[in-house]
PDB file of N, CA and C in Angstrom:
ATOM      1  N   MET A 506      -2.257   9.543  26.692  1.00 49.00           N
ATOM      2  CA  MET A 506      -1.875   8.531  25.684  1.00 49.00           C
ATOM      3  C   MET A 506      -0.453   8.091  25.926  1.00 49.00           C
ATOM      4  N   LYS A 507      -0.494   6.239  26.146  1.00 58.00           N
ATOM      5  CA  LYS A 507       1.181   6.017  26.514  1.00 58.00           C
ATOM      6  C   LYS A 507       1.973   6.333  24.677  1.00 58.00           C
ATOM      7  N   LYS A 508       3.245   6.448  25.045  1.00 59.00           N
ATOM      8  CA  LYS A 508       3.919   6.963  23.832  1.00 59.00           C
ATOM      9  C   LYS A 508       3.726   5.597  22.191  1.00 59.00           C
ATOM     10  N   SER A 509       3.620   4.241  22.861  1.00 62.00           N
ATOM     11  CA  SER A 509       3.455   3.094  22.124  1.00 62.00           C
ATOM     12  C   SER A 509       2.027   3.537  21.499  1.00 62.00           C
ATOM     13  N   ASN A 510       1.021   3.919  22.192  1.00 67.00           N
ATOM     14  CA  ASN A 510      -0.653   3.645  21.792  1.00 67.00           C
ATOM     15  C   ASN A 510      -0.445   4.853  20.752  1.00 67.00           C
ATOM     16  N   SER A 511       0.344   6.038  20.976  1.00 67.00           N
ATOM     17  CA  SER A 511       0.251   7.241  19.898  1.00 67.00           C
ATOM     18  C   SER A 511       1.108   6.976  18.740  1.00 67.00           C
ATOM     19  N   LEU A 512       2.063   6.111  18.939  1.00 70.00           N
ATOM     20  CA  LEU A 512       3.134   5.797  17.638  1.00 70.00           C
ATOM     21  C   LEU A 512       2.132   4.804  16.957  1.00 70.00           C
ATOM     22  N   SER A 513       1.736   3.587  17.201  1.00 81.00           N
ATOM     23  CA  SER A 513       0.577   2.909  16.638  1.00 81.00           C
ATOM     24  C   SER A 513      -0.145   3.290  15.921  1.00 81.00           C
ATOM     25  N   LEU A 514      -0.963   4.501  16.444  1.00 89.00           N
ATOM     26  CA  LEU A 514      -2.387   5.579  15.869  1.00 89.00           C
ATOM     27  C   LEU A 514      -1.685   6.129  14.777  1.00 89.00           C
ATOM     28  N   ALA A 515      -0.908   6.833  15.125  1.00 91.00           N
ATOM     29  CA  ALA A 515       0.163   7.137  13.665  1.00 91.00           C
ATOM     30  C   ALA A 515       0.250   6.289  12.423  1.00 91.00           C
ATOM     31  N   SER A 516       0.916   5.216  13.020  1.00 93.00           N
ATOM     32  CA  SER A 516       1.520   4.377  12.391  1.00 93.00           C
ATOM     33  C   SER A 516       0.264   3.621  11.161  1.00 93.00           C
ATOM     34  N   TRP A 517      -1.001   3.568  11.790  1.00 93.00           N
ATOM     35  CA  TRP A 517      -2.209   2.995  10.974  1.00 93.00           C
ATOM     36  C   TRP A 517      -2.598   4.787  10.315  1.00 93.00           C
ATOM     37  N   ILE A 518      -3.002   5.570  10.825  1.00 95.00           N
ATOM     38  CA  ILE A 518      -2.657   7.041   9.892  1.00 95.00           C
ATOM     39  C   ILE A 518      -2.178   6.418   8.694  1.00 95.00           C
ATOM     40  N   HIS A 519      -0.759   6.287   8.788  1.00 95.00           N
ATOM     41  CA  HIS A 519      -0.142   6.925   8.111  1.00 95.00           C
ATOM     42  C   HIS A 519       0.162   5.655   6.712  1.00 95.00           C
ATOM     43  N   LEU A 520      -0.977   4.876   7.132  1.00 96.00           N
ATOM     44  CA  LEU A 520      -1.025   3.341   6.205  1.00 96.00           C
ATOM     45  C   LEU A 520      -2.113   3.653   5.798  1.00 96.00           C
ATOM     46  N   PHE A 521      -3.657   3.976   6.178  1.00 96.00           N
ATOM     47  CA  PHE A 521      -4.530   4.474   5.779  1.00 96.00           C
ATOM     48  C   PHE A 521      -4.293   5.199   4.618  1.00 96.00           C
ATOM     49  N   VAL A 522      -3.710   6.480   5.117  1.00 96.00           N
ATOM     50  CA  VAL A 522      -3.464   7.851   4.098  1.00 96.00           C
ATOM     51  C   VAL A 522      -3.015   7.475   2.696  1.00 96.00           C
ATOM     52  N   PHE A 523      -1.867   6.296   2.907  1.00 96.00           N
ATOM     53  CA  PHE A 523      -0.771   5.874   1.866  1.00 96.00           C
ATOM     54  C   PHE A 523      -1.671   5.314   0.719  1.00 96.00           C
ATOM     55  N   ALA A 524      -2.642   4.569   1.156  1.00 95.00           N
ATOM     56  CA  ALA A 524      -3.425   3.490   0.511  1.00 95.00           C
ATOM     57  C   ALA A 524      -5.000   4.364   0.068  1.00 95.00           C
ATOM     58  N   ALA A 525      -4.869   4.786   0.520  1.00 94.00           N
ATOM     59  CA  ALA A 525      -6.106   6.000   0.094  1.00 94.00           C
ATOM     60  C   ALA A 525      -5.318   6.692  -1.310  1.00 94.00           C
ATOM     61  N   MET A 526      -4.558   6.901  -1.109  1.00 93.00           N
ATOM     62  CA  MET A 526      -3.747   7.703  -2.121  1.00 93.00           C
ATOM     63  C   MET A 526      -3.188   6.654  -3.446  1.00 93.00           C
ATOM     64  N   ILE A 527      -2.812   5.694  -3.173  1.00 91.00           N
ATOM     65  CA  ILE A 527      -2.808   4.387  -4.158  1.00 91.00           C
ATOM     66  C   ILE A 527      -4.198   4.610  -5.044  1.00 91.00           C
ATOM     67  N   TYR A 528      -5.330   4.139  -3.846  1.00 89.00           N
ATOM     68  CA  TYR A 528      -6.331   3.515  -4.061  1.00 89.00           C
ATOM     69  C   TYR A 528      -6.983   4.757  -5.761  1.00 89.00           C
ATOM     70  N   PHE A 529      -6.728   6.436  -4.778  1.00 88.00           N
ATOM     71  CA  PHE A 529      -7.231   7.417  -5.867  1.00 88.00           C
ATOM     72  C   PHE A 529      -6.584   7.736  -6.965  1.00 88.00           C
ATOM     73  N   ILE A 530      -5.240   7.114  -7.006  1.00 84.00           N
ATOM     74  CA  ILE A 530      -4.580   7.007  -8.400  1.00 84.00           C
ATOM     75  C   ILE A 530      -5.081   5.945  -9.251  1.00 84.00           C
ATOM     76  N   SER A 531      -5.284   5.059  -8.458  1.00 81.00           N
ATOM     77  CA  SER A 531      -5.697   3.792  -9.439  1.00 81.00           C
ATOM     78  C   SER A 531      -7.299   4.377 -10.048  1.00 81.00           C
ATOM     79  N   SER A 532      -7.834   5.377  -9.686  1.00 80.00           N
ATOM     80  CA  SER A 532      -8.916   5.783  -9.744  1.00 80.00           C
ATOM     81  C   SER A 532      -9.203   6.533 -11.459  1.00 80.00           C
ATOM     82  N   VAL A 533      -7.875   7.049 -11.117  1.00 75.00           N
ATOM     83  CA  VAL A 533      -7.667   8.133 -12.471  1.00 75.00           C
ATOM     84  C   VAL A 533      -7.687   7.729 -13.992  1.00 75.00           C
ATOM     85  N   ASP A 534      -8.572   8.207 -15.237  1.00 68.00           N
ATOM     86  CA  ASP A 534      -8.361   7.693 -15.868  1.00 68.00           C
ATOM     87  C   ASP A 534      -6.635   7.584 -16.372  1.00 68.00           C
ATOM     88  N   GLY A 535      -6.945   6.500 -17.251  1.00 60.00           N
ATOM     89  CA  GLY A 535      -5.343   6.473 -17.718  1.00 60.00           C
ATOM     90  C   GLY A 535      -4.857   7.043 -18.776  1.00 60.00           C
ATOM     91  N   LYS A 536      -5.755   7.923 -19.623  1.00 63.00           N
ATOM     92  CA  LYS A 536      -5.173   8.904 -20.432  1.00 63.00           C
ATOM     93  C   LYS A 536      -5.049   9.784 -20.054  1.00 63.00           C
ATOM     94  N   VAL A 537      -4.813  10.400 -18.908  1.00 62.00           N
ATOM     95  CA  VAL A 537      -4.751  11.720 -17.873  1.00 62.00           C
ATOM     96  C   VAL A 537      -3.376  11.680 -17.333  1.00 62.00           C
ATOM     97  N   LEU A 538      -3.084  10.409 -17.174  1.00 62.00           N
ATOM     98  CA  LEU A 538      -1.386   9.932 -16.461  1.00 62.00           C
ATOM     99  C   LEU A 538      -0.593   9.993 -17.430  1.00 62.00           C
ATOM    100  N   PRO A 539       0.264  10.679 -16.920  1.00 63.00           N
ATOM    101  CA  PRO A 539       1.587  10.566 -17.896  1.00 63.00           C
ATOM    102  C   PRO A 539       2.046   9.193 -18.385  1.00 63.00           C
ATOM    103  N   GLU A 540       2.707   8.746 -19.358  1.00 66.00           N
ATOM    104  CA  GLU A 540       3.026   7.569 -20.240  1.00 66.00           C
ATOM    105  C   GLU A 540       4.382   7.019 -19.317  1.00 66.00           C
ATOM    106  N   LEU A 541       3.875   6.221 -19.079  1.00 60.00           N
ATOM    107  CA  LEU A 541       5.243   5.178 -17.774  1.00 60.00           C
ATOM    108  C   LEU A 541       5.889   4.200 -18.350  1.00 60.00           C
ATOM    109  N   ASN A 542       5.400   3.868 -19.858  1.00 64.00           N
ATOM    110  CA  ASN A 542       5.775   2.488 -20.353  1.00 64.00           C
ATOM    111  C   ASN A 542       7.722   2.563 -20.689  1.00 64.00           C
ATOM    112  N   LYS A 543       8.007   3.484 -20.906  1.00 67.00           N
ATOM    113  CA  LYS A 543       9.234   3.957 -21.566  1.00 67.00           C
ATOM    114  C   LYS A 543      10.091   3.804 -19.928  1.00 67.00           C
ATOM    115  N   PHE A 544      11.357   2.711 -20.754  1.00 68.00           N
ATOM    116  CA  PHE A 544      12.178   2.284 -19.946  1.00 68.00           C
ATOM    117  C   PHE A 544      11.741   1.491 -18.355  1.00 68.00           C
ATOM    118  N   ASN A 545      10.420   1.056 -18.783  1.00 71.00           N
ATOM    119  CA  ASN A 545       9.926   0.393 -17.362  1.00 71.00           C
ATOM    120  C   ASN A 545       9.493   0.916 -16.123  1.00 71.00           C
ATOM    121  N   LEU A 546       9.625   1.942 -16.683  1.00 76.00           N
ATOM    122  CA  LEU A 546       9.106   3.303 -15.198  1.00 76.00           C
ATOM    123  C   LEU A 546       8.002   2.472 -14.653  1.00 76.00           C
ATOM    124  N   ASP A 547       6.904   2.512 -15.476  1.00 71.00           N
ATOM    125  CA  ASP A 547       5.695   1.956 -14.468  1.00 71.00           C
ATOM    126  C   ASP A 547       5.727   0.744 -13.501  1.00 71.00           C
ATOM    127  N   LYS A 548       6.426  -0.421 -14.221  1.00 77.00           N
ATOM    128  CA  LYS A 548       6.973  -1.082 -13.372  1.00 77.00           C
ATOM    129  C   LYS A 548       7.782  -0.697 -12.267  1.00 77.00           C
ATOM    130  N   MET A 549       8.884   0.038 -12.237  1.00 83.00           N
ATOM    131  CA  MET A 549       9.628   1.049 -11.313  1.00 83.00           C
ATOM    132  C   MET A 549       8.856   1.327 -10.099  1.00 83.00           C
ATOM    133  N   ALA A 550       7.808   2.294 -10.840  1.00 81.00           N
ATOM    134  CA  ALA A 550       6.787   2.823  -9.973  1.00 81.00           C
ATOM    135  C   ALA A 550       5.645   1.743  -9.022  1.00 81.00           C
ATOM    136  N   HIS A 551       5.632   0.902  -9.813  1.00 84.00           N
ATOM    137  CA  HIS A 551       4.717  -0.361  -8.487  1.00 84.00           C
ATOM    138  C   HIS A 551       5.430  -0.866  -7.686  1.00 84.00           C
ATOM    139  N   PHE A 552       6.817  -0.987  -7.870  1.00 89.00           N
ATOM    140  CA  PHE A 552       7.686  -1.362  -7.257  1.00 89.00           C
ATOM    141  C   PHE A 552       7.844  -0.554  -5.919  1.00 89.00           C
ATOM    142  N   ILE A 553       7.835   0.734  -6.196  1.00 92.00           N
ATOM    143  CA  ILE A 553       8.497   1.587  -4.973  1.00 92.00           C
ATOM    144  C   ILE A 553       7.213   2.013  -4.391  1.00 92.00           C
ATOM    145  N   GLU A 554       6.135   1.851  -4.849  1.00 92.00           N
ATOM    146  CA  GLU A 554       4.489   2.152  -4.441  1.00 92.00           C
ATOM    147  C   GLU A 554       4.322   0.941  -3.296  1.00 92.00           C
ATOM    148  N   TYR A 555       4.477  -0.346  -3.927  1.00 94.00           N
ATOM    149  CA  TYR A 555       4.316  -1.637  -2.840  1.00 94.00           C
ATOM    150  C   TYR A 555       5.184  -1.648  -1.536  1.00 94.00           C
ATOM    151  N   GLY A 556       6.548  -1.185  -2.428  1.00 95.00           N
ATOM    152  CA  GLY A 556       7.641  -0.982  -1.274  1.00 95.00           C
ATOM    153  C   GLY A 556       7.430  -0.686  -0.488  1.00 95.00           C
ATOM    154  N   VAL A 557       7.013   1.044  -0.450  1.00 96.00           N
ATOM    155  CA  VAL A 557       6.470   2.205   0.369  1.00 96.00           C
ATOM    156  C   VAL A 557       5.629   1.307   1.544  1.00 96.00           C
ATOM    157  N   LEU A 558       4.204   0.455   1.035  1.00 95.00           N
ATOM    158  CA  LEU A 558       3.373   0.544   1.423  1.00 95.00           C
ATOM    159  C   LEU A 558       3.444  -1.048   2.346  1.00 95.00           C
ATOM    160  N   THR A 559       4.605  -1.977   1.724  1.00 96.00           N
ATOM    161  CA  THR A 559       4.860  -3.275   2.800  1.00 96.00           C
ATOM    162  C   THR A 559       5.437  -2.618   4.091  1.00 96.00           C
ATOM    163  N   LEU A 560       6.847  -1.658   3.698  1.00 96.00           N
ATOM    164  CA  LEU A 560       7.181  -1.019   4.553  1.00 96.00           C
ATOM    165  C   LEU A 560       6.001  -0.531   6.216  1.00 96.00           C
ATOM    166  N   LEU A 561       4.936   0.107   5.438  1.00 96.00           N
ATOM    167  CA  LEU A 561       3.905   0.620   6.191  1.00 96.00           C
ATOM    168  C   LEU A 561       3.122  -0.539   6.879  1.00 96.00           C
ATOM    169  N   VAL A 562       2.487  -1.316   6.181  1.00 96.00           N
ATOM    170  CA  VAL A 562       2.125  -2.616   6.894  1.00 96.00           C
ATOM    171  C   VAL A 562       2.980  -3.267   8.574  1.00 96.00           C
ATOM    172  N   ILE A 563       4.549  -3.464   7.849  1.00 95.00           N
ATOM    173  CA  ILE A 563       5.192  -4.020   8.750  1.00 95.00           C
ATOM    174  C   ILE A 563       5.336  -3.215  10.248  1.00 95.00           C
ATOM    175  N   ARG A 564       5.476  -1.713  10.001  1.00 94.00           N
ATOM    176  CA  ARG A 564       5.353  -0.898  11.241  1.00 94.00           C
ATOM    177  C   ARG A 564       4.035  -1.077  12.039  1.00 94.00           C
ATOM    178  N   VAL A 565       2.817  -1.471  10.998  1.00 94.00           N
ATOM    179  CA  VAL A 565       1.702  -0.947  11.656  1.00 94.00           C
ATOM    180  C   VAL A 565       1.478  -2.683  12.596  1.00 94.00           C
ATOM    181  N   VAL A 566       2.148  -3.831  11.989  1.00 94.00           N
ATOM    182  CA  VAL A 566       1.857  -4.845  12.384  1.00 94.00           C
ATOM    183  C   VAL A 566       3.103  -5.176  13.686  1.00 94.00           C
ATOM    184  N   LYS A 567       3.946  -4.683  13.659  1.00 91.00           N
ATOM    185  CA  LYS A 567       4.969  -4.710  14.548  1.00 91.00           C
ATOM    186  C   LYS A 567       4.429  -3.704  15.650  1.00 91.00           C
ATOM    187  N   GLY A 568       3.776  -2.565  15.643  1.00 90.00           N
ATOM    188  CA  GLY A 568       3.519  -1.429  16.713  1.00 90.00           C
ATOM    189  C   GLY A 568       2.041  -2.410  17.171  1.00 90.00           C
ATOM    190  N   SER A 569       0.822  -2.948  16.676  1.00 89.00           N
ATOM    191  CA  SER A 569      -0.359  -3.511  17.114  1.00 89.00           C
ATOM    192  C   SER A 569      -0.032  -4.839  17.589  1.00 89.00           C
ATOM    193  N   PHE A 570       0.833  -5.771  16.912  1.00 89.00           N
ATOM    194  CA  PHE A 570       0.682  -6.891  17.538  1.00 89.00           C
ATOM    195  C   PHE A 570       1.916  -7.273  17.558  1.00 89.00           C
ATOM    196  N   PRO A 571       2.090  -7.034  18.790  1.00 87.00           N
ATOM    197  CA  PRO A 571       4.155  -7.023  19.540  1.00 87.00           C
ATOM    198  C   PRO A 571       4.176  -8.518  19.333  1.00 87.00           C
ATOM    199  N   ARG A 572       3.147  -9.202  19.924  1.00 91.00           N
ATOM    200  CA  ARG A 572       3.349 -10.639  20.628  1.00 91.00           C
ATOM    201  C   ARG A 572       3.975 -11.791  19.320  1.00 91.00           C
ATOM    202  N   LEU A 573       3.300 -11.218  17.908  1.00 91.00           N
ATOM    203  CA  LEU A 573       3.408 -12.352  16.880  1.00 91.00           C
ATOM    204  C   LEU A 573       4.897 -12.955  16.726  1.00 91.00           C
ATOM    205  N   GLY A 574       5.380 -13.610  16.282  1.00 91.00           N
ATOM    206  CA  GLY A 574       6.484 -13.996  16.260  1.00 91.00           C
ATOM    207  C   GLY A 574       7.111 -13.667  14.720  1.00 91.00           C
ATOM    208  N   LEU A 575       8.097 -13.666  14.438  1.00 93.00           N
ATOM    209  CA  LEU A 575       8.443 -13.117  13.299  1.00 93.00           C
ATOM    210  C   LEU A 575       7.926 -13.901  12.058  1.00 93.00           C
ATOM    211  N   LEU A 576       7.467 -15.207  12.439  1.00 95.00           N
ATOM    212  CA  LEU A 576       7.006 -15.810  10.735  1.00 95.00           C
ATOM    213  C   LEU A 576       5.289 -15.564  11.054  1.00 95.00           C
ATOM    214  N   GLY A 577       4.944 -15.368  12.495  1.00 94.00           N
ATOM    215  CA  GLY A 577       3.495 -15.135  12.135  1.00 94.00           C
ATOM    216  C   GLY A 577       3.116 -13.170  11.617  1.00 94.00           C
ATOM    217  N   ALA A 578       4.248 -12.256  12.070  1.00 94.00           N
ATOM    218  CA  ALA A 578       4.558 -11.341  11.599  1.00 94.00           C
ATOM    219  C   ALA A 578       4.219 -11.338   9.925  1.00 94.00           C
ATOM    220  N   SER A 579       5.345 -11.907   9.541  1.00 95.00           N
ATOM    221  CA  SER A 579       5.563 -11.857   8.353  1.00 95.00           C
ATOM    222  C   SER A 579       4.639 -12.490   7.046  1.00 95.00           C
ATOM    223  N   VAL A 580       3.807 -13.401   7.508  1.00 96.00           N
ATOM    224  CA  VAL A 580       2.497 -13.651   7.045  1.00 96.00           C
ATOM    225  C   VAL A 580       1.201 -12.992   6.852  1.00 96.00           C
ATOM    226  N   LEU A 581       1.504 -12.380   8.313  1.00 95.00           N
ATOM    227  CA  LEU A 581       0.233 -11.073   8.269  1.00 95.00           C
ATOM    228  C   LEU A 581       0.312 -10.202   7.567  1.00 95.00           C
ATOM    229  N   VAL A 582       1.808  -9.679   7.185  1.00 96.00           N
ATOM    230  CA  VAL A 582       2.337  -8.213   6.209  1.00 96.00           C
ATOM    231  C   VAL A 582       2.372  -8.422   4.971  1.00 96.00           C
ATOM    232  N   VAL A 583       2.441  -9.947   4.748  1.00 96.00           N
ATOM    233  CA  VAL A 583       2.414 -10.733   3.059  1.00 96.00           C
ATOM    234  C   VAL A 583       1.062 -11.102   2.542  1.00 96.00           C
ATOM    235  N   ALA A 584       0.355 -11.245   3.362  1.00 96.00           N
ATOM    236  CA  ALA A 584      -1.491 -11.383   3.476  1.00 96.00           C
ATOM    237  C   ALA A 584      -1.948 -10.249   3.012  1.00 96.00           C
ATOM    238  N   LEU A 585      -1.612  -9.034   4.022  1.00 96.00           N
ATOM    239  CA  LEU A 585      -2.460  -7.816   4.200  1.00 96.00           C
ATOM    240  C   LEU A 585      -2.189  -6.833   2.678  1.00 96.00           C
ATOM    241  N   VAL A 586      -0.724  -6.946   2.171  1.00 96.00           N
ATOM    242  CA  VAL A 586      -0.286  -6.215   1.231  1.00 96.00           C
ATOM    243  C   VAL A 586      -0.744  -7.197  -0.260  1.00 96.00           C
ATOM    244  N   LEU A 587      -0.812  -8.442  -0.109  1.00 95.00           N
ATOM    245  CA  LEU A 587      -1.578  -8.874  -1.052  1.00 95.00           C
ATOM    246  C   LEU A 587      -3.263  -8.880  -1.163  1.00 95.00           C
ATOM    247  N   ALA A 588      -3.453  -8.941  -0.355  1.00 95.00           N
ATOM    248  CA  ALA A 588      -4.950  -8.546  -0.361  1.00 95.00           C
ATOM    249  C   ALA A 588      -5.376  -6.920  -0.640  1.00 95.00           C
ATOM    250  N   PHE A 589      -4.475  -5.978  -0.374  1.00 95.00           N
ATOM    251  CA  PHE A 589      -4.687  -4.807  -1.065  1.00 95.00           C
ATOM    252  C   PHE A 589      -4.592  -5.219  -2.948  1.00 95.00           C
ATOM    253  N   ALA A 590      -3.430  -5.575  -2.743  1.00 92.00           N
ATOM    254  CA  ALA A 590      -2.954  -5.490  -4.198  1.00 92.00           C
ATOM    255  C   ALA A 590      -4.129  -6.134  -4.974  1.00 92.00           C
ATOM    256  N   VAL A 591      -4.927  -7.291  -4.660  1.00 93.00           N
ATOM    257  CA  VAL A 591      -5.565  -7.874  -5.267  1.00 93.00           C
ATOM    258  C   VAL A 591      -7.377  -6.815  -5.582  1.00 93.00           C
ATOM    259  N   MET A 592      -7.139  -6.032  -4.430  1.00 92.00           N
ATOM    260  CA  MET A 592      -8.446  -5.017  -4.235  1.00 92.00           C
ATOM    261  C   MET A 592      -8.301  -4.537  -5.201  1.00 92.00           C
ATOM    262  N   ASP A 593      -6.762  -3.634  -5.486  1.00 89.00           N
ATOM    263  CA  ASP A 593      -6.522  -2.453  -5.894  1.00 89.00           C
ATOM    264  C   ASP A 593      -6.721  -2.717  -7.620  1.00 89.00           C
ATOM    265  N   GLU A 594      -5.875  -4.184  -8.028  1.00 87.00           N
ATOM    266  CA  GLU A 594      -6.483  -4.588  -9.146  1.00 87.00           C
ATOM    267  C   GLU A 594      -7.543  -4.578  -9.798  1.00 87.00           C
ATOM    268  N   ARG A 595      -8.472  -5.508  -9.151  1.00 89.00           N
ATOM    269  CA  ARG A 595     -10.211  -4.942  -9.200  1.00 89.00           C
ATOM    270  C   ARG A 595     -10.672  -4.299  -9.484  1.00 89.00           C
ATOM    271  N   HIS A 596     -10.232  -3.042  -8.532  1.00 85.00           N
ATOM    272  CA  HIS A 596     -10.805  -1.853  -8.704  1.00 85.00           C
ATOM    273  C   HIS A 596      -9.761  -1.023 -10.065  1.00 85.00           C
ATOM    274  N   GLN A 597      -8.797  -1.391 -10.855  1.00 81.00           N
ATOM    275  CA  GLN A 597      -8.350  -0.788 -12.003  1.00 81.00           C
ATOM    276  C   GLN A 597      -9.107  -1.176 -13.353  1.00 81.00           C
ATOM    277  N   ILE A 598      -9.708  -2.771 -12.999  1.00 83.00           N
ATOM    278  CA  ILE A 598     -10.251  -3.473 -14.174  1.00 83.00           C
ATOM    279  C   ILE A 598     -11.459  -2.846 -14.617  1.00 83.00           C
ATOM    280  N   MET A 599     -12.180  -2.182 -13.116  1.00 80.00           N
ATOM    281  CA  MET A 599     -13.555  -1.191 -13.256  1.00 80.00           C
ATOM    282  C   MET A 599     -13.301   0.452 -13.948  1.00 80.00           C
ATOM    283  N   THR A 600     -12.018   0.940 -13.974  1.00 75.00           N
ATOM    284  CA  THR A 600     -11.457   1.783 -13.986  1.00 75.00           C
ATOM    285  C   THR A 600     -11.480   2.464 -15.451  1.00 75.00           C
ATOM    286  N   PRO A 601     -11.963   3.319 -16.373  1.00 71.00           N
ATOM    287  CA  PRO A 601     -11.511   3.532 -17.970  1.00 71.00           C
ATOM    288  C   PRO A 601     -10.599   3.421 -18.221  1.00 71.00           C
ATOM    289  N   ASN A 602      -9.871   2.982 -19.271  1.00 61.00           N
ATOM    290  CA  ASN A 602      -8.243   2.967 -19.694  1.00 61.00           C
ATOM    291  C   ASN A 602      -7.679   2.624 -18.501  1.00 61.00           C
TER     292      ASN A 602
END
């Protein structure tokens, strides 16, 4: 396997594992999790969570679609992260508390 292929595969694996972690944490009942509203820690946690997700998506897009220009890659990254965010929010609506 070429180095670029293994890097691309590893990037996809990292992305899927991180996305699965977000999805799992979103499934946990809100009463079980610590209260993060103090000092807006919940907002900071979301910012960090989606910042890492965005970096992982950038790495996947860059490795998997090298012919995309900067604009095309940027649009794809934003679309993928927004799609995941919408899916996660819909999932949270169905989760108790």
